[in-house]
CSV table of C-alpha atoms in Angstrom, one decimal:
chain,number,residue,atom,x,y,z
A,1,MET,CA,114.4,112.0,57.4
A,2,LEU,CA,117.0,110.6,59.7
A,3,VAL,CA,115.1,108.3,62.1
A,4,SER,CA,116.3,105.2,63.8
A,5,ARG,CA,116.2,104.5,67.5
A,6,TYR,CA,113.9,106.4,69.8
A,7,SER,CA,114.9,105.0,73.2
A,8,CYS,CA,114.8,107.8,75.8
A,9,GLY,CA,117.1,106.1,78.2
A,10,LYS,CA,120.8,105.9,78.5
A,11,PRO,CA,122.7,104.0,75.8
A,12,GLY,CA,123.4,100.4,76.3
A,13,ALA,CA,126.3,99.3,78.4
A,14,PRO,CA,129.4,100.5,76.5
A,15,GLU,CA,132.5,98.5,75.8
A,16,GLU,CA,135.2,99.4,78.2
A,17,PRO,CA,137.9,101.5,76.6
A,18,ASP,CA,141.4,100.2,76.3
A,19,VAL,CA,143.1,102.3,79.0
A,20,THR,CA,146.5,100.7,78.4
A,21,ASN,CA,146.7,102.1,74.9
A,22,THR,CA,146.3,105.9,74.7
A,23,ARG,CA,146.9,108.9,72.5
A,24,THR,CA,147.5,112.5,73.5
A,25,GLU,CA,144.8,115.0,73.0
A,26,SER,CA,144.8,118.7,73.9
A,27,ASP,CA,142.6,121.6,74.8
A,28,THR,CA,143.1,125.1,76.1
A,29,MET,CA,144.2,123.6,79.5
A,30,GLY,CA,146.9,121.5,78.0
A,31,THR,CA,147.4,117.8,77.1
A,32,ILE,CA,145.7,114.7,78.5
A,33,GLU,CA,145.8,111.0,77.7
A,34,VAL,CA,142.7,109.6,76.0
A,35,PRO,CA,142.0,105.9,75.2
A,36,ALA,CA,143.2,105.3,71.7
A,37,ASP,CA,140.2,103.3,70.7
A,38,ARG,CA,137.8,106.1,71.4
A,39,TYR,CA,136.9,109.2,69.4
A,40,TRP,CA,136.4,111.5,72.3
A,41,GLY,CA,139.0,114.2,73.0
A,42,ALA,CA,140.4,116.2,75.9
A,43,GLN,CA,137.3,117.9,77.2
A,44,THR,CA,135.4,114.7,77.4
A,45,GLN,CA,138.2,113.0,79.1
A,46,ARG,CA,138.5,115.8,81.7
A,47,SER,CA,134.7,115.5,82.4
A,48,LEU,CA,135.1,111.8,82.9
A,49,GLN,CA,137.8,112.4,85.5
A,50,ASN,CA,136.1,115.4,87.2
A,51,PHE,CA,132.5,114.1,87.5
A,52,ARG,CA,132.6,110.6,88.9
A,53,ILE,CA,129.0,111.0,90.1
A,54,GLY,CA,126.4,108.3,89.8
A,55,GLY,CA,126.0,106.2,86.7
A,56,GLU,CA,123.2,108.0,84.8
A,57,ARG,CA,124.6,108.6,81.4
A,58,MET,CA,123.3,111.2,79.0
A,59,PRO,CA,120.1,109.7,77.4
A,60,ARG,CA,120.3,108.2,73.9
A,61,SER,CA,117.7,110.6,72.6
A,62,ILE,CA,120.0,113.5,73.6
A,63,LEU,CA,122.9,112.0,71.7
A,64,ARG,CA,120.7,111.6,68.7
A,65,ALA,CA,119.5,115.2,69.0
A,66,LEU,CA,123.1,116.4,69.2
A,67,GLY,CA,123.9,114.4,66.0
A,68,VAL,CA,120.9,116.0,64.3
A,69,ILE,CA,122.1,119.5,65.3
A,70,LYS,CA,125.6,118.9,64.1
A,71,HIS,CA,124.4,117.4,60.8
A,72,ALA,CA,122.0,120.3,60.2
A,73,SER,CA,124.6,122.9,61.2
A,74,ALA,CA,127.1,121.5,58.8
A,75,THR,CA,124.6,121.8,55.9
A,76,THR,CA,123.5,125.3,57.0
A,77,ASN,CA,127.1,126.6,57.4
A,78,GLN,CA,128.0,125.1,54.0
A,79,ASP,CA,125.0,126.7,52.3
A,80,LEU,CA,125.9,130.1,53.9
A,81,GLY,CA,129.4,129.9,52.5
A,82,LYS,CA,131.1,129.4,55.9
A,83,LEU,CA,132.1,125.8,55.7
A,84,ASP,CA,134.0,123.9,53.0
A,85,GLY,CA,131.9,121.3,51.3
A,86,ASN,CA,134.4,118.4,51.8
A,87,LEU,CA,134.5,119.1,55.5
A,88,ALA,CA,130.7,119.5,55.7
A,89,ASP,CA,130.3,116.1,54.0
A,90,ALA,CA,132.6,114.4,56.5
A,91,ILE,CA,130.9,116.1,59.4
A,92,ARG,CA,127.5,115.0,58.1
A,93,SER,CA,128.7,111.4,57.7
A,94,ALA,CA,130.0,111.3,61.2
A,95,ALA,CA,126.9,113.0,62.6
A,96,GLY,CA,124.8,110.5,60.8
A,97,GLN,CA,126.5,107.7,62.7
A,98,VAL,CA,125.8,109.5,66.0
A,99,ILE,CA,122.1,109.8,65.0
A,100,GLU,CA,122.0,106.1,64.2
A,101,GLY,CA,123.5,105.2,67.5
A,102,GLU,CA,126.6,103.6,65.9
A,103,LEU,CA,128.9,105.7,68.1
A,104,ASP,CA,127.2,105.4,71.5
A,105,ASP,CA,130.3,103.8,73.0
A,106,HIS,CA,132.1,107.1,72.5
A,107,PHE,CA,129.6,109.1,74.7
A,108,PRO,CA,130.5,108.1,78.2
A,109,LEU,CA,129.5,111.2,80.2
A,110,VAL,CA,127.0,111.3,83.0
A,111,VAL,CA,124.2,113.7,83.6
A,112,TRP,CA,125.8,115.2,86.7
A,113,GLN,CA,128.2,117.6,84.9
A,114,THR,CA,128.2,121.2,84.0
A,115,GLY,CA,124.7,122.6,84.1
A,116,SER,CA,124.9,124.0,80.6
A,117,GLY,CA,125.7,120.6,79.1
A,118,THR,CA,128.9,122.0,77.7
A,119,GLN,CA,130.9,118.8,78.2
A,120,SER,CA,128.3,116.7,76.3
A,121,ASN,CA,128.2,119.2,73.5
A,122,MET,CA,132.0,119.0,73.3
A,123,ASN,CA,131.8,115.2,73.5
A,124,ALA,CA,129.7,115.4,70.3
A,125,ASN,CA,132.0,117.9,68.7
A,126,GLU,CA,135.1,115.8,69.5
A,127,VAL,CA,133.6,112.5,68.5
A,128,ILE,CA,132.3,113.9,65.2
A,129,ALA,CA,135.5,115.8,64.5
A,130,ASN,CA,137.7,112.8,65.0
A,131,ARG,CA,135.5,110.5,63.1
A,132,ALA,CA,135.3,113.0,60.2
A,133,ILE,CA,139.1,113.3,60.3
A,134,GLU,CA,139.4,109.5,60.1
A,135,LEU,CA,137.0,109.5,57.1
A,136,LEU,CA,139.1,112.1,55.4
A,137,GLY,CA,142.3,110.0,56.0
A,138,GLY,CA,143.8,112.3,58.7
A,139,GLU,CA,145.2,111.6,62.1
A,140,ILE,CA,142.7,111.2,65.0
A,141,GLY,CA,143.4,113.8,67.6
A,142,SER,CA,145.1,116.2,65.3
A,143,LYS,CA,142.1,118.6,64.9
A,144,SER,CA,143.0,118.7,61.2
A,145,PRO,CA,141.4,119.1,58.8
A,146,VAL,CA,138.3,119.1,61.0
A,147,HIS,CA,138.4,121.0,64.3
A,148,PRO,CA,135.8,120.3,67.0
A,149,ASN,CA,135.2,124.0,67.8
A,150,ASP,CA,135.9,125.8,64.6
A,151,HIS,CA,134.1,123.4,62.3
A,152,VAL,CA,131.7,121.0,64.1
A,153,ASN,CA,130.6,123.7,66.5
A,154,MET,CA,130.6,126.5,63.9
A,155,SER,CA,127.9,129.2,64.6
A,156,GLN,CA,127.1,127.5,67.9
A,157,SER,CA,127.6,127.6,71.6
A,158,SER,CA,126.9,124.9,74.1
A,159,ASN,CA,124.4,127.4,75.6
A,160,ASP,CA,122.2,127.2,72.5
A,161,VAL,CA,123.1,123.7,71.4
A,162,PHE,CA,122.1,121.9,74.5
A,163,PRO,CA,118.7,123.5,75.0
A,164,SER,CA,118.0,122.8,71.3
A,165,ALA,CA,119.0,119.1,71.9
A,166,MET,CA,116.6,119.1,74.9
A,167,ALA,CA,113.8,120.4,72.7
A,168,ILE,CA,114.5,118.0,69.8
A,169,ALA,CA,114.7,115.0,72.1
A,170,THR,CA,111.7,115.7,74.2
A,171,ALA,CA,109.6,116.6,71.2
A,172,GLU,CA,110.6,113.5,69.3
A,173,GLN,CA,109.9,111.3,72.3
A,174,THR,CA,106.6,112.9,73.1
A,175,VAL,CA,105.4,112.4,69.5
A,176,ARG,CA,106.9,109.0,68.8
A,177,HIS,CA,106.8,107.3,72.2
A,178,LEU,CA,104.5,108.9,74.8
A,179,ILE,CA,101.5,109.8,72.7
A,180,PRO,CA,101.3,106.4,70.8
A,181,GLY,CA,101.5,104.6,74.2
A,182,LEU,CA,98.7,106.7,75.6
A,183,ARG,CA,96.6,106.2,72.5
A,184,HIS,CA,97.1,102.4,72.8
A,185,LEU,CA,95.8,102.5,76.4
A,186,ARG,CA,92.9,104.9,75.5
A,187,ASP,CA,91.7,102.6,72.7
A,188,ALA,CA,91.8,99.5,74.9
A,189,LEU,CA,89.8,101.3,77.6
A,190,GLN,CA,87.3,102.5,75.1
A,191,GLU,CA,86.8,99.0,73.8
A,192,LYS,CA,86.1,97.8,77.4
A,193,ALA,CA,83.8,100.8,78.0
A,194,ASP,CA,81.8,100.0,74.9
A,195,ALA,CA,81.6,96.2,75.7
A,196,TRP,CA,80.5,96.8,79.3
A,197,SER,CA,77.9,99.5,78.6
A,198,ASP,CA,75.0,97.4,79.9
A,199,ILE,CA,76.6,96.0,83.0
A,200,VAL,CA,75.0,97.7,86.0
A,201,LYS,CA,77.1,97.9,89.1
A,202,ILE,CA,77.2,99.8,92.3
A,203,GLY,CA,79.1,103.1,92.4
A,204,ARG,CA,81.3,104.1,95.3
A,205,THR,CA,82.2,107.5,96.7
A,206,HIS,CA,84.3,108.0,99.8
A,207,PHE,CA,85.1,104.3,99.6
A,208,MET,CA,81.4,103.7,100.5
A,209,ASP,CA,78.4,102.4,98.5
A,210,ALA,CA,76.8,105.0,96.2
A,211,VAL,CA,74.2,104.8,93.5
A,212,PRO,CA,74.5,102.5,90.5
A,213,LEU,CA,76.3,103.2,87.2
A,214,THR,CA,77.4,100.9,84.4
A,215,LEU,CA,80.8,99.4,84.3
A,216,GLY,CA,81.1,101.0,80.9
A,217,GLN,CA,80.3,104.4,82.4
A,218,GLU,CA,83.0,103.9,85.0
A,219,PHE,CA,85.6,103.0,82.3
A,220,SER,CA,84.5,105.9,80.1
A,221,GLY,CA,85.8,108.2,82.8
A,222,TYR,CA,89.2,106.5,82.4
A,223,VAL,CA,89.0,106.9,78.6
A,224,GLN,CA,88.4,110.6,79.0
A,225,GLN,CA,91.3,111.0,81.5
A,226,VAL,CA,93.7,109.4,79.0
A,227,SER,CA,92.3,111.4,76.1
A,228,TYR,CA,92.9,114.6,78.0
A,229,GLY,CA,96.4,113.4,78.8
A,230,ILE,CA,97.1,113.0,75.1
A,231,GLU,CA,95.7,116.5,74.5
A,232,ARG,CA,97.9,117.9,77.3
A,233,ALA,CA,101.0,116.3,75.8
A,234,GLU,CA,100.1,117.7,72.4
A,235,ARG,CA,99.6,121.2,73.7
A,236,THR,CA,103.2,121.3,74.9
A,237,LEU,CA,104.6,120.7,71.5
A,238,PRO,CA,104.5,124.2,69.9
A,239,ARG,CA,106.9,125.5,72.6
A,240,LEU,CA,109.1,122.4,72.4
A,241,TYR,CA,109.4,123.0,68.6
A,242,GLU,CA,111.1,126.4,69.3
A,243,LEU,CA,114.9,126.0,69.0
A,244,ALA,CA,117.5,128.2,70.7
A,245,LEU,CA,120.1,127.7,68.0
A,246,GLY,CA,121.4,131.1,66.7
A,247,GLY,CA,121.4,132.6,70.2
A,248,THR,CA,125.0,131.3,70.8
A,249,ALA,CA,126.4,132.4,74.1
A,250,VAL,CA,123.8,134.7,75.7
A,251,GLY,CA,121.1,135.1,73.1
A,252,THR,CA,122.7,137.8,71.0
A,253,GLY,CA,123.8,135.5,68.2
A,254,ILE,CA,127.5,136.5,68.3
A,255,ASN,CA,129.7,134.5,65.8
A,256,SER,CA,126.7,133.2,63.9
A,257,HIS,CA,125.4,134.3,60.4
A,258,PRO,CA,122.2,136.4,60.6
A,259,ASP,CA,120.4,133.7,58.6
A,260,TYR,CA,121.8,130.8,60.5
A,261,ALA,CA,119.0,130.5,63.1
A,262,ASP,CA,116.1,130.2,60.7
A,263,ARG,CA,117.9,128.0,58.2
A,264,VAL,CA,119.3,125.5,60.7
A,265,ALA,CA,115.8,125.2,62.3
A,266,ALA,CA,114.3,124.5,58.8
A,267,GLU,CA,117.0,121.9,58.2
A,268,ILE,CA,116.3,120.2,61.5
A,269,ALA,CA,112.6,120.2,60.7
A,270,GLN,CA,113.4,118.4,57.4
A,271,LEU,CA,115.7,115.8,59.1
A,272,THR,CA,113.2,115.0,61.9
A,273,GLU,CA,109.9,115.5,60.0
A,274,LEU,CA,108.7,117.6,62.9
A,275,PRO,CA,107.9,121.4,62.6
A,276,PHE,CA,110.8,122.9,64.4
A,277,VAL,CA,111.3,126.6,64.1
A,278,SER,CA,113.7,129.2,65.4
A,279,ALA,CA,112.7,130.5,68.9
A,280,PRO,CA,111.4,134.1,68.6
A,281,ASN,CA,113.4,135.2,71.6
A,282,LYS,CA,116.8,133.6,72.1
A,283,PHE,CA,117.3,135.2,75.5
A,284,GLU,CA,114.3,133.4,76.9
A,285,ALA,CA,115.3,130.2,75.1
A,286,LEU,CA,118.7,130.2,76.9
A,287,ALA,CA,117.9,131.7,80.3
A,288,ALA,CA,114.6,129.8,81.0
A,289,HIS,CA,113.2,126.4,80.2
A,290,ASP,CA,109.6,127.1,80.8
A,291,ALA,CA,108.7,124.8,77.9
A,292,GLN,CA,110.3,121.9,79.7
A,293,VAL,CA,108.6,122.8,82.9
A,294,GLU,CA,105.3,122.9,81.1
A,295,LEU,CA,106.1,119.5,79.7
A,296,ALA,CA,106.9,118.2,83.2
A,297,GLY,CA,103.6,119.6,84.3
A,298,ALA,CA,101.7,117.7,81.6
A,299,LEU,CA,103.6,114.5,82.4
A,300,ASN,CA,102.8,115.0,86.0
A,301,THR,CA,99.1,115.3,85.3
A,302,ILE,CA,99.2,112.2,83.0
A,303,ALA,CA,100.9,110.4,85.9
A,304,VAL,CA,98.1,111.5,88.3
A,305,SER,CA,95.5,110.2,85.9
A,306,LEU,CA,97.2,106.9,85.4
A,307,MET,CA,97.8,106.5,89.1
A,308,LYS,CA,94.0,106.8,89.6
A,309,ILE,CA,93.2,104.3,86.9
A,310,GLY,CA,95.8,101.8,88.1
A,311,ASN,CA,94.6,102.0,91.6
A,312,ASP,CA,90.9,101.7,90.7
A,313,VAL,CA,91.6,98.6,88.5
A,314,ARG,CA,93.5,96.8,91.2
A,315,MET,CA,90.9,97.6,93.9
A,316,LEU,CA,88.1,96.5,91.6
A,317,GLY,CA,90.0,93.3,91.0
A,318,SER,CA,90.9,92.7,94.7
A,319,GLY,CA,90.1,89.3,96.2
A,320,PRO,CA,89.5,87.0,94.7
A,321,ARG,CA,87.1,86.1,97.5
A,322,ALA,CA,87.6,88.6,100.3
A,323,GLY,CA,87.9,91.7,98.2
A,324,LEU,CA,85.6,93.6,95.8
A,325,GLY,CA,86.3,91.1,93.0
A,326,GLU,CA,84.2,92.9,90.4
A,327,LEU,CA,87.0,92.5,87.8
A,328,GLN,CA,88.9,89.4,87.0
A,329,LEU,CA,92.5,90.5,86.2
A,330,PRO,CA,94.9,88.4,84.1
A,331,ALA,CA,97.0,86.0,86.1
A,332,ASN,CA,100.4,86.8,84.6
A,333,GLU,CA,102.8,85.2,87.2
A,334,PRO,CA,102.9,83.7,90.6
A,335,GLY,CA,102.4,86.3,93.3
A,336,SER,CA,104.0,84.9,96.4
A,337,SER,CA,107.1,82.9,97.4
A,338,ILE,CA,105.2,81.5,100.4
A,339,MET,CA,101.4,81.6,99.6
A,340,PRO,CA,100.6,79.0,97.0
A,341,GLY,CA,98.2,80.1,94.2
A,342,LYS,CA,98.4,83.8,95.1
A,343,VAL,CA,98.2,86.1,92.1
A,344,ASN,CA,98.8,89.9,92.4
A,345,PRO,CA,97.8,92.9,90.3
A,346,THR,CA,101.4,93.5,89.3
A,347,GLN,CA,100.7,95.6,86.2
A,348,SER,CA,98.8,98.1,88.4
A,349,GLU,CA,101.7,98.1,90.8
A,350,ALA,CA,104.3,98.7,88.1
A,351,LEU,CA,102.2,101.5,86.6
A,352,THR,CA,101.6,103.3,89.9
A,353,MET,CA,105.4,103.1,90.8
A,354,VAL,CA,106.1,104.7,87.4
A,355,CYS,CA,103.6,107.4,88.3
A,356,ALA,CA,105.3,108.1,91.6
A,357,GLN,CA,108.7,108.4,89.8
A,358,VAL,CA,107.2,110.8,87.3
A,359,MET,CA,105.7,113.0,90.0
A,360,GLY,CA,109.1,113.2,91.7
A,361,ASN,CA,110.8,114.0,88.3
A,362,ALA,CA,108.3,116.9,87.9
A,363,VAL,CA,109.3,118.4,91.2
A,364,SER,CA,113.0,118.3,90.2
A,365,VAL,CA,112.3,119.9,86.9
A,366,SER,CA,110.2,122.7,88.6
A,367,VAL,CA,113.1,123.4,91.0
A,368,ALA,CA,115.6,123.3,88.1
A,369,GLY,CA,113.5,125.5,85.9
A,370,SER,CA,113.0,128.1,88.5
A,371,THR,CA,116.7,128.5,89.2
A,372,GLY,CA,117.9,129.8,85.8
A,373,HIS,CA,119.9,132.9,86.8
A,374,PHE,CA,120.5,135.8,84.5
A,375,GLU,CA,121.3,134.8,80.9
A,376,LEU,CA,121.6,131.0,81.3
A,377,ASN,CA,119.8,128.2,83.1
A,378,VAL,CA,122.5,125.8,84.4
A,379,PHE,CA,120.2,122.8,85.3
A,380,LYS,CA,119.8,121.7,81.7
A,381,PRO,CA,121.1,118.1,82.0
A,382,VAL,CA,118.8,117.1,84.9
A,383,ILE,CA,115.8,118.8,83.3
A,384,ALA,CA,116.4,116.8,80.1
A,385,PHE,CA,117.1,113.5,82.0
A,386,ASN,CA,114.0,113.7,84.1
A,387,ASN,CA,111.6,114.7,81.4
A,388,LEU,CA,113.0,112.0,79.0
A,389,GLN,CA,112.8,109.4,81.7
A,390,SER,CA,109.2,110.4,82.5
A,391,ILE,CA,108.3,110.2,78.8
A,392,GLN,CA,109.9,106.8,78.4
A,393,LEU,CA,108.4,105.4,81.6
A,394,LEU,CA,104.9,106.6,80.9
A,395,GLY,CA,104.9,105.4,77.3
A,396,ASP,CA,106.3,102.0,78.3
A,397,ALA,CA,104.0,101.6,81.3
A,398,ALA,CA,100.9,102.6,79.2
A,399,VAL,CA,101.6,99.8,76.7
A,400,SER,CA,102.5,97.2,79.4
A,401,PHE,CA,99.4,98.0,81.4
A,402,THR,CA,97.3,97.8,78.3
A,403,ASP,CA,98.7,94.5,76.9
A,404,ASN,CA,99.2,92.7,80.2
A,405,CYS,CA,96.2,93.9,82.2
A,406,ILE,CA,93.4,95.8,80.5
A,407,ALA,CA,93.2,93.7,77.4
A,408,GLY,CA,92.7,90.5,79.4
A,409,THR,CA,90.5,91.9,82.1
A,410,GLU,CA,86.9,90.6,82.3
A,411,PRO,CA,83.9,91.5,84.5
A,412,ASN,CA,82.8,89.1,87.3
A,413,LEU,CA,79.1,89.4,86.5
A,414,GLN,CA,77.9,87.4,89.4
A,415,ARG,CA,79.9,89.4,92.0
A,416,ILE,CA,78.9,92.7,90.4
A,417,ASP,CA,75.2,91.8,90.6
A,418,GLU,CA,75.5,90.5,94.1
A,419,LEU,CA,77.2,93.7,95.4
A,420,MET,CA,74.8,95.9,93.5
A,421,ARG,CA,71.7,94.2,94.8
A,422,SER,CA,72.8,94.2,98.4
A,423,SER,CA,73.7,97.9,98.4
A,424,LEU,CA,71.6,100.1,100.7
A,425,MET,CA,72.2,103.1,98.4
A,426,LEU,CA,69.6,101.8,96.0
A,427,VAL,CA,67.2,103.6,98.4
A,428,THR,CA,68.1,106.8,96.7
A,429,ALA,CA,65.6,106.0,94.0
A,430,LEU,CA,62.8,106.4,96.6
A,431,ASN,CA,63.6,110.0,97.4
A,432,GLN,CA,61.2,111.5,94.8
A,433,HIS,CA,58.4,109.1,95.9
A,434,ILE,CA,58.5,109.0,99.7
A,435,GLY,CA,60.9,111.8,100.5
A,436,TYR,CA,64.5,111.9,101.7
A,437,ASP,CA,63.8,111.4,105.4
A,438,ASN,CA,61.6,108.3,104.9
A,439,ALA,CA,64.1,106.9,102.5
A,440,ALA,CA,66.8,107.4,105.1
A,441,ALA,CA,64.7,105.6,107.7
A,442,ILE,CA,64.4,102.6,105.4
A,443,ALA,CA,68.2,102.5,104.8
A,444,LYS,CA,69.0,102.8,108.5
A,445,LYS,CA,66.5,100.1,109.5
A,446,ALA,CA,67.8,97.7,106.8
A,447,HIS,CA,71.4,98.3,108.0
A,448,ALA,CA,70.5,97.8,111.7
A,449,ASP,CA,68.4,94.7,111.1
A,450,ASN,CA,70.6,93.3,108.4
A,451,SER,CA,67.5,93.1,106.2
A,452,THR,CA,66.8,94.1,102.7
A,453,LEU,CA,65.5,97.6,101.7
A,454,LEU,CA,62.2,96.0,100.7
A,455,GLU,CA,61.8,94.3,104.1
A,456,ALA,CA,62.6,97.5,106.0
A,457,GLY,CA,60.2,99.5,103.9
A,458,LEU,CA,57.4,97.1,104.4
A,459,ALA,CA,58.1,96.9,108.2
A,460,LEU,CA,57.9,100.7,108.4
A,461,GLY,CA,54.7,100.8,106.3
A,462,LEU,CA,56.2,103.3,103.9
A,463,LEU,CA,55.6,101.5,100.7
A,464,THR,CA,54.2,98.3,99.1
A,465,GLU,CA,56.2,95.5,97.4
A,466,GLU,CA,54.7,96.5,94.1
A,467,GLN,CA,55.7,100.1,94.6
A,468,PHE,CA,59.3,99.1,95.6
A,469,ASN,CA,59.7,96.9,92.6
A,470,GLU,CA,58.4,99.7,90.3
A,471,TRP,CA,60.5,102.5,91.8
A,472,VAL,CA,63.8,100.7,92.6
A,473,ARG,CA,65.2,99.6,89.3
A,474,PRO,CA,69.0,99.8,89.2
A,475,GLU,CA,69.2,99.9,85.4
A,476,ASP,CA,67.0,103.1,85.5
A,477,MET,CA,69.3,104.7,88.0
A,478,THR,CA,72.2,105.0,85.6
A,479,ARG,CA,70.8,107.9,83.6
A,480,PRO,CA,68.9,111.1,84.3
């Protein structure tokens, strides 16, 4: 298994290439000067010059996935008798360095490039070829004895490589980053739900007082939301495990061995220890990215859930004196540059900002996924970038919110009881004894007179004190 780093984001800031010292590389368009201290070749250099857009570099997890594909392809092509063993060994060694992140400085391209991801595929081909040439004692840039297209890209097209890299990256990150983060949050919420199962508090609907429930019951709802989020993420995986490799240019498999698709998928499954398989229909795998749109939808739903939880927690912790104040949130840092002693619910704020970003990412993925014309979707890089960013943000935010907020949150028992006892909606317990209309009369009088429910009921002659104390028991109102 080749596993090292699982960061979804862009690689760390690269060292600047030495532009004063260059070598000449070539492609089908001619020659071009490339920094001598970099392994990339002509096509990468042209992309650098032609797409000076933004600063969002191709995510690290995509680079890793490209390395996995090139490593697995070298093995598969060797086993099928198409690639010399010595060349395959050198390609695998170079691809392994890509997988481990050792060559990140040689992947400078931004997301905003060709919609097929061709330039990033060629970036991988060129880097791996030149590194393999170096390992074999050859001259970097010579394309001999390892050629970026003929050997590193053998049996492949950018059109099936990049969607496969998208699938590998998003599947790995979902399994190894997102789901563990969500489980961490769910377990912490469950711990609070269990601990607070006997704390009776007032419920709220429409931002108004409602009937009582326990604080544990309230948090159990959050537990279920996150549990469903984990299930939603897991349900996307079977489609993400389907690889486009073997479809080559338009899905027909031209220039690949008939056994290549299944065998390279099996090799990738072995390298990643995830159950990748060859996509049953390569035309769909190249022309559409419905699996990625499905993933974006799951991520969006998870963001919606976490937005609700984050907002509830910060409102329940509002105050400390003029708000609800039912929860005491951890005081992690000063909250104001002008108001001394102020502490803010910053973890909830960070979490909800992440959720807003993820929701926006899902919109972009939906637009990109719906615009795959004919045999090839050409929005691949932005789909990959947005989904991987959403995965990373949600996984990170779930852990941060858990460790820096939920774990240290405690109930304010005095405030909870005070608010619960003062609520007019406790009158609901009287419905089955004196009827809805009489109960409503008590609530309205108590509100108008600023009196208690008992005082209002006695004044209206609708019950006795003994009856009120028997019928209105908040702890009995939290179950059927």
